[in-house]
Coordinates of N, CA and C in Angstrom, one line a residue:
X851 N -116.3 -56.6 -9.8 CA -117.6 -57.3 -9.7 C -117.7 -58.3 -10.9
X852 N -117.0 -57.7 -12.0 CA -116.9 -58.6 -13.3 C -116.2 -60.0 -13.0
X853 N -115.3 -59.9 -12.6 CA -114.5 -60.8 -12.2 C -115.4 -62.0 -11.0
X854 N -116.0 -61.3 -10.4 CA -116.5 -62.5 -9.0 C -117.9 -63.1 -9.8
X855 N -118.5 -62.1 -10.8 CA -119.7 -63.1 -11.5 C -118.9 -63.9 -12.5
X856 N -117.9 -63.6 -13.1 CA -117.3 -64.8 -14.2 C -116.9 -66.3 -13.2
X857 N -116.1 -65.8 -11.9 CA -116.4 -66.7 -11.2 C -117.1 -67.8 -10.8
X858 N -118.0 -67.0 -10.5 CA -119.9 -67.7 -10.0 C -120.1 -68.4 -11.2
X859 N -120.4 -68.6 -12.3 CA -120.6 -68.8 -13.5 C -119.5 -70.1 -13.9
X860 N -118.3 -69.4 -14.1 CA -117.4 -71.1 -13.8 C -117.6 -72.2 -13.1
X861 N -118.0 -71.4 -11.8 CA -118.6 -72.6 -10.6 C -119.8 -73.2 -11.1
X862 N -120.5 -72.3 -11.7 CA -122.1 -73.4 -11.5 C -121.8 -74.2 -12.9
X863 N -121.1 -73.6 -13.7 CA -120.9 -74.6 -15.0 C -119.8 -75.8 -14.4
X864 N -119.6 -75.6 -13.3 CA -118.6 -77.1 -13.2 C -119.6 -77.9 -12.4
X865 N -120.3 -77.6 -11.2 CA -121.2 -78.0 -10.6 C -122.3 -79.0 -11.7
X866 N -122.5 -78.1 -13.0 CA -123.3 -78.9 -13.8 C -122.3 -80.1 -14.3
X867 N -121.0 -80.5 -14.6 CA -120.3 -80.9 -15.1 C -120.0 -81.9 -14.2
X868 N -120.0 -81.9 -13.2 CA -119.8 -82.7 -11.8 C -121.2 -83.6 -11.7
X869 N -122.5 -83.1 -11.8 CA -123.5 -83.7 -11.6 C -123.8 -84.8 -12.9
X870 N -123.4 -84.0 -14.3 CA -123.5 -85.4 -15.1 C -122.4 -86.3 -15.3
X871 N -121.6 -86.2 -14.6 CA -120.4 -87.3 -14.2 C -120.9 -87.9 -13.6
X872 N -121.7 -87.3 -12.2 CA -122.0 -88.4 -11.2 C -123.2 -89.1 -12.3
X873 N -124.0 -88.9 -12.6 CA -125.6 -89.6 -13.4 C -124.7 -90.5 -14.7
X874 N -123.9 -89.9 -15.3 CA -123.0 -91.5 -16.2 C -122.1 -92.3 -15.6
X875 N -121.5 -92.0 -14.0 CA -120.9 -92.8 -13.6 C -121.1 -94.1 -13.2
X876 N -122.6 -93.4 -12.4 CA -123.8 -94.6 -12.0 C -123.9 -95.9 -13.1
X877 N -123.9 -95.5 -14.5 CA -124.2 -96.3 -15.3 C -123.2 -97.2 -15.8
X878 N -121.6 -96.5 -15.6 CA -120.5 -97.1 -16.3 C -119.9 -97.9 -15.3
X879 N -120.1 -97.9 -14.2 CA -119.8 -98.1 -12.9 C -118.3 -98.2 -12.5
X880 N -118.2 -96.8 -12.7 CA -116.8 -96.7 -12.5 C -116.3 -95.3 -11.2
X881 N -115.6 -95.7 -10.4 CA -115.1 -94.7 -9.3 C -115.8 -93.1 -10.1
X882 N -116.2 -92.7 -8.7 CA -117.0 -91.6 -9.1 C -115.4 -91.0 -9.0
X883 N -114.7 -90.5 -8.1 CA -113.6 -89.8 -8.2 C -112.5 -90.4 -9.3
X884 N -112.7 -91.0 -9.6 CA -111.5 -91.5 -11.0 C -112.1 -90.9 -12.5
X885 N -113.2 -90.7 -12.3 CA -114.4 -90.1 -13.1 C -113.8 -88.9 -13.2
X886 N -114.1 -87.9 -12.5 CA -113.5 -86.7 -11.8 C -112.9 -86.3 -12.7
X887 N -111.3 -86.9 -12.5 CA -110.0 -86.2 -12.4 C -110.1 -86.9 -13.8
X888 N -110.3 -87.6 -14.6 CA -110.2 -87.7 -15.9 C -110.8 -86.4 -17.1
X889 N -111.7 -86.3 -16.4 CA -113.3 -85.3 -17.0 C -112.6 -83.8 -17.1
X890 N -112.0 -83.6 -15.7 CA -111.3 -82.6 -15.3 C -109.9 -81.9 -16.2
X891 N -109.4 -84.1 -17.0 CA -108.2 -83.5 -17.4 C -108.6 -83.2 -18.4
X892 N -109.4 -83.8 -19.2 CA -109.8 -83.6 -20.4 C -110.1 -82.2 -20.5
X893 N -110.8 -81.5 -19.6 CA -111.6 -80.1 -19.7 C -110.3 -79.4 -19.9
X894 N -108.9 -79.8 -19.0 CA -107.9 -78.8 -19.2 C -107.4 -78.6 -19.8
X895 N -107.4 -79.7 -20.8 CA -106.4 -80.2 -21.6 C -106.9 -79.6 -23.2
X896 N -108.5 -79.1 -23.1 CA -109.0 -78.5 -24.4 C -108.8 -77.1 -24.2
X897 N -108.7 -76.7 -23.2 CA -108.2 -75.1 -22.7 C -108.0 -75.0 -21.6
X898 N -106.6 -74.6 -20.9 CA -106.7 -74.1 -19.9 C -107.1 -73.1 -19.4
X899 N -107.6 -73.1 -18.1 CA -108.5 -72.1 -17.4 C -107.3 -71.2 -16.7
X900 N -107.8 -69.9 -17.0 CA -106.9 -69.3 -15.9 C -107.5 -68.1 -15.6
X901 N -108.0 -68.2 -14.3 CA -109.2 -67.8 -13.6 C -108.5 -67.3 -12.5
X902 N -108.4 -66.2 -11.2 CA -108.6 -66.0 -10.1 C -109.6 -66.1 -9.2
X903 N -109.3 -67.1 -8.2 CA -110.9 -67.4 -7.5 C -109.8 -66.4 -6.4
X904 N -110.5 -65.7 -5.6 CA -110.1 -65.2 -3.9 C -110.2 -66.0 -3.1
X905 N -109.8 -65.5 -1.8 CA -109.7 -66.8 -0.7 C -111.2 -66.8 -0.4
X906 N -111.8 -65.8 -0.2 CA -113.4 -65.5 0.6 C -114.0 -66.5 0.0
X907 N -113.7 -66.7 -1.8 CA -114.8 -67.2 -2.7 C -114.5 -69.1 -2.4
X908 N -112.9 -69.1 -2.3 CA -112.6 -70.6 -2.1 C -113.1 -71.2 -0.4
X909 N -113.1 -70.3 0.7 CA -113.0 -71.0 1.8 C -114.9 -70.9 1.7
X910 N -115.6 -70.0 0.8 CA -117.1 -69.7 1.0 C -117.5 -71.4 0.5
X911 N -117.2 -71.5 -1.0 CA -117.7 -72.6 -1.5 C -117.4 -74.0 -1.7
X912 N -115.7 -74.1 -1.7 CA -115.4 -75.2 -1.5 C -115.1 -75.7 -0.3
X913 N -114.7 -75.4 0.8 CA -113.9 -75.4 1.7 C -115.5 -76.6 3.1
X914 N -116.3 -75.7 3.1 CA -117.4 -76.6 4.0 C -117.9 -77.7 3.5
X915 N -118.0 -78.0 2.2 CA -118.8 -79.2 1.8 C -117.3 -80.3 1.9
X916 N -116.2 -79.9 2.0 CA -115.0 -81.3 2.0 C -114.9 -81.4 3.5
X917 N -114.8 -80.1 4.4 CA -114.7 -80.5 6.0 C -115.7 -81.4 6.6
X918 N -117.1 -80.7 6.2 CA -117.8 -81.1 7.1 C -118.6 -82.4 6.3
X919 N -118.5 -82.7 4.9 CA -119.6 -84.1 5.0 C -119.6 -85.2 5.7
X920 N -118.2 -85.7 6.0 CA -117.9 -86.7 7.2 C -118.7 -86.5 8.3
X921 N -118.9 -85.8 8.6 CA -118.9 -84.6 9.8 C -121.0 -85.0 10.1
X922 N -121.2 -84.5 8.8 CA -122.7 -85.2 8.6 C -123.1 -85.9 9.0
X923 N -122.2 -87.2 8.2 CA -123.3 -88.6 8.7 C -122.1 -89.5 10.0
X924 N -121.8 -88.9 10.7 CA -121.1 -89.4 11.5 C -121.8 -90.0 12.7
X925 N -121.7 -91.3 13.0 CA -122.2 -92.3 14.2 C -121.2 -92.1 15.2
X926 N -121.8 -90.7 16.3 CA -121.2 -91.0 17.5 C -120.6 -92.0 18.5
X927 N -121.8 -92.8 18.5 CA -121.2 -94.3 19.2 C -120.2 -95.5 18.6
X928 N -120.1 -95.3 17.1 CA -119.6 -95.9 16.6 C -117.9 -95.3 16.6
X929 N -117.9 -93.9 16.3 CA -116.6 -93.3 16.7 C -115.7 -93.9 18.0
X930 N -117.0 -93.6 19.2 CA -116.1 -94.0 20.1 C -115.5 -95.4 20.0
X931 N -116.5 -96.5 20.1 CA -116.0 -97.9 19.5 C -114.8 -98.2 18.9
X932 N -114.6 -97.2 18.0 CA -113.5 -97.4 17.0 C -112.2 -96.4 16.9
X933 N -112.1 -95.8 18.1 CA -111.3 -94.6 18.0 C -109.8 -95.0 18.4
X934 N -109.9 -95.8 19.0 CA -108.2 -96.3 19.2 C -107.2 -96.6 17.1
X935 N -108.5 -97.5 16.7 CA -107.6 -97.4 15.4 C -108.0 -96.6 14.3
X936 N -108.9 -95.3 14.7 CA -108.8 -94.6 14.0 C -107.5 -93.8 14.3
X937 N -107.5 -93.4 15.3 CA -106.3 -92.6 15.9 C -104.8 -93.1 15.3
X938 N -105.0 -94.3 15.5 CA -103.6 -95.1 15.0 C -103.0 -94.9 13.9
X939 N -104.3 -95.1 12.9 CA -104.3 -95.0 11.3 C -104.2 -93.6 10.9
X940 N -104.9 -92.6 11.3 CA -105.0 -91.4 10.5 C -104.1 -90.6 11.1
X941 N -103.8 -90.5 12.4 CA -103.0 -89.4 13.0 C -101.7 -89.7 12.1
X942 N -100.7 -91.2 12.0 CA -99.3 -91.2 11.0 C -100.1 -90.6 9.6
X943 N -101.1 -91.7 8.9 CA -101.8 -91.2 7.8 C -101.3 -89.8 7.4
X944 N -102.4 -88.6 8.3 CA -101.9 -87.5 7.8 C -100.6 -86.6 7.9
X945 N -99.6 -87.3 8.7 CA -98.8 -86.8 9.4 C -98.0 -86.8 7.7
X946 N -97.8 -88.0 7.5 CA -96.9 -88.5 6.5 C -97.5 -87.8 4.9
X947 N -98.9 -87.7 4.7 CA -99.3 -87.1 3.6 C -98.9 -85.5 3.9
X948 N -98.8 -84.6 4.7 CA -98.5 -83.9 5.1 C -97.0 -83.3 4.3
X949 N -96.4 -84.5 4.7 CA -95.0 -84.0 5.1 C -94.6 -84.7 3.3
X950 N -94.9 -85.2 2.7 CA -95.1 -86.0 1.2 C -95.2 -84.8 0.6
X951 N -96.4 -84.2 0.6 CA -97.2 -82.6 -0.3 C -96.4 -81.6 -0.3
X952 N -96.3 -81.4 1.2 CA -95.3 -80.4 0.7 C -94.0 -80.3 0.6
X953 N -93.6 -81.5 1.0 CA -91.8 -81.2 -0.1 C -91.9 -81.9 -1.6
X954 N -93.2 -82.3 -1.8 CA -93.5 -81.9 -3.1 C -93.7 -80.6 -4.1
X955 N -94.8 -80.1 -3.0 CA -94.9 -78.6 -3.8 C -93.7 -77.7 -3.4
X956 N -92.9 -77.8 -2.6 CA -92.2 -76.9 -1.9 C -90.8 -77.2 -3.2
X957 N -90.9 -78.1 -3.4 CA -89.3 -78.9 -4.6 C -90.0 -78.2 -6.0
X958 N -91.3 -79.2 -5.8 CA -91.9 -78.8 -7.4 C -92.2 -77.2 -8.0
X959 N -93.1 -76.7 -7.3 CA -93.4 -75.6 -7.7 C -92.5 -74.2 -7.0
X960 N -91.6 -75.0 -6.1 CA -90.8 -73.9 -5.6 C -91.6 -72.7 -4.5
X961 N -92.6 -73.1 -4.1 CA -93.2 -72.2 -2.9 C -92.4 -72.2 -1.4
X962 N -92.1 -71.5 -0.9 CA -91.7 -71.6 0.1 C -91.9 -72.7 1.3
X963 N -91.0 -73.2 2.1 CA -91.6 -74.8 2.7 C -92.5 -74.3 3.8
X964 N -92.7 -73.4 4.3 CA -93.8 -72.8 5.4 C -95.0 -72.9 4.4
X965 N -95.3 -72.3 3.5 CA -96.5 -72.0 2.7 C -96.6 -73.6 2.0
X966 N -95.9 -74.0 1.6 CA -96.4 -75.5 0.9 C -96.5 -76.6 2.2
X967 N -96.2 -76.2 3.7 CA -96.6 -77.1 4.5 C -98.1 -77.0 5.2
X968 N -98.5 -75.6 5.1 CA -100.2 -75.0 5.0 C -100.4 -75.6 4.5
X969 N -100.4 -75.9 2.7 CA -100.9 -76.0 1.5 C -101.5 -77.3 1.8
X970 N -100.4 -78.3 2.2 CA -100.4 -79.6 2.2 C -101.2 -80.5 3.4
X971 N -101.4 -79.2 4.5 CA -102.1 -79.7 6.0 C -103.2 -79.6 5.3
X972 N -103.3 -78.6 4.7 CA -105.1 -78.1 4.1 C -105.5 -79.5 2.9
X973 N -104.7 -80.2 2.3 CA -105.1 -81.4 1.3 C -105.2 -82.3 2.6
X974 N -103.8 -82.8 3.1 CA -104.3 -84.3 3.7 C -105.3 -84.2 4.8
X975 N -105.6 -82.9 5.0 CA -106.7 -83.1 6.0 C -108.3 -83.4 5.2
X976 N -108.8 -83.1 4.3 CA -109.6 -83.0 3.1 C -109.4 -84.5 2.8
X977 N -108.4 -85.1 2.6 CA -108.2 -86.1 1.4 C -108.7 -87.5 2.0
X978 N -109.3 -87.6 3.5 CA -110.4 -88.8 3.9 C -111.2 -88.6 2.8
X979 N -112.2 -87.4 2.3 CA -113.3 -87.5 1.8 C -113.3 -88.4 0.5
X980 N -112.2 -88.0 -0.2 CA -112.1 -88.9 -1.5 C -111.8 -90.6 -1.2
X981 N -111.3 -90.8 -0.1 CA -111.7 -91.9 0.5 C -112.4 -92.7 0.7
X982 N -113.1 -91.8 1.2 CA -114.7 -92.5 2.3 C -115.3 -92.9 0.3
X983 N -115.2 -92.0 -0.1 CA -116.1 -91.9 -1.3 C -115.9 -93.2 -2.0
X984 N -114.5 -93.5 -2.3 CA -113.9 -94.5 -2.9 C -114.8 -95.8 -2.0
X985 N -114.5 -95.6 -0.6 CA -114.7 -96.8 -0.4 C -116.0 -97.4 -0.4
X986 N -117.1 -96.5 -0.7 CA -118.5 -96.8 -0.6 C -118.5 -97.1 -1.8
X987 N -118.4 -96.6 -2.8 CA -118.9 -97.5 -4.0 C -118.1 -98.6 -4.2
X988 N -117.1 -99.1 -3.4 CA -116.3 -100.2 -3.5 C -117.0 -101.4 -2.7
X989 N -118.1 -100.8 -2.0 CA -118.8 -101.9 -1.0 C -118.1 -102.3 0.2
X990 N -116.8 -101.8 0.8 CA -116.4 -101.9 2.0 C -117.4 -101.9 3.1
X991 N -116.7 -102.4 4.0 CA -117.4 -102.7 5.0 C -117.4 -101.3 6.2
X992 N -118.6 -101.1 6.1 CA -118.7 -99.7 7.3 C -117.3 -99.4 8.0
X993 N -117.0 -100.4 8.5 CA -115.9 -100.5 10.0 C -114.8 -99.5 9.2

């Protein structure tokens, strides 16, 4: 039980750490996700963390807010409209990030190529969201 509150507790202190990135990013106007992964390294890089999260705790908290925010504000009609080159784009898209990740992790960290090709379906499928993200504060165009 010790273990899943130190957990909970790392989460909301990153949650806070995440929200004042977003409130100085606004101001410095700089990629909220480029923000991120700098903030992130820095945190690592003054200590690393070495924490066990469980699967229950990872698929509970992280796992629905990356599937489904697309999922949110999604324009049905607009989908259909546009589904031929979505299909085009993203089906190779993930096919190839897919297959990139994990003979990445499978070479790098040496996991077995079954389990680093899970690993890797479970990123490129996720990895529109840092996308979408990027491309709205970039001002792209909806389409």
């Amino acid at each position: 039980m010790e273990t899943f509150l130190a957990a909970e507790t790392l989460i909301i202190e990153l949650l806070l750490v995440v929200s004042l990135v977003a409130i100085i990013v606004r101001r410095l106007r700089v990629p909220y996700t480029v923000a991120l992964v700098l903030v992130g390294l820095v945190i690592t890089a003054q200590q690393p963390l070495h924490i066990k999260l469980s699967p229950e705790l990872i698929l509970a908290i992280f796992m629905p807010p990356l599937l489904f925010e697309a999922a949110f504000h999604l324009d049905l009609d607009e989908l259909r409209h546009n589904l031929l080159p979505i299909v085009t784009l993203a089906a190779p898209g993930v096919l190839i990030t897919t297959l990139v990740i994990g003979g990445i992790t499978a070479l790098g960290i040496g996991l077995p190529l079954g389990v680093a090709m899970v690993f890797s379906a479970l990123l490129s499928a996720t990895d529109p969201v840092s996308v979408v993200a990027f491309f709205r504060q970039l001002g792209a165009p909806r389409q």
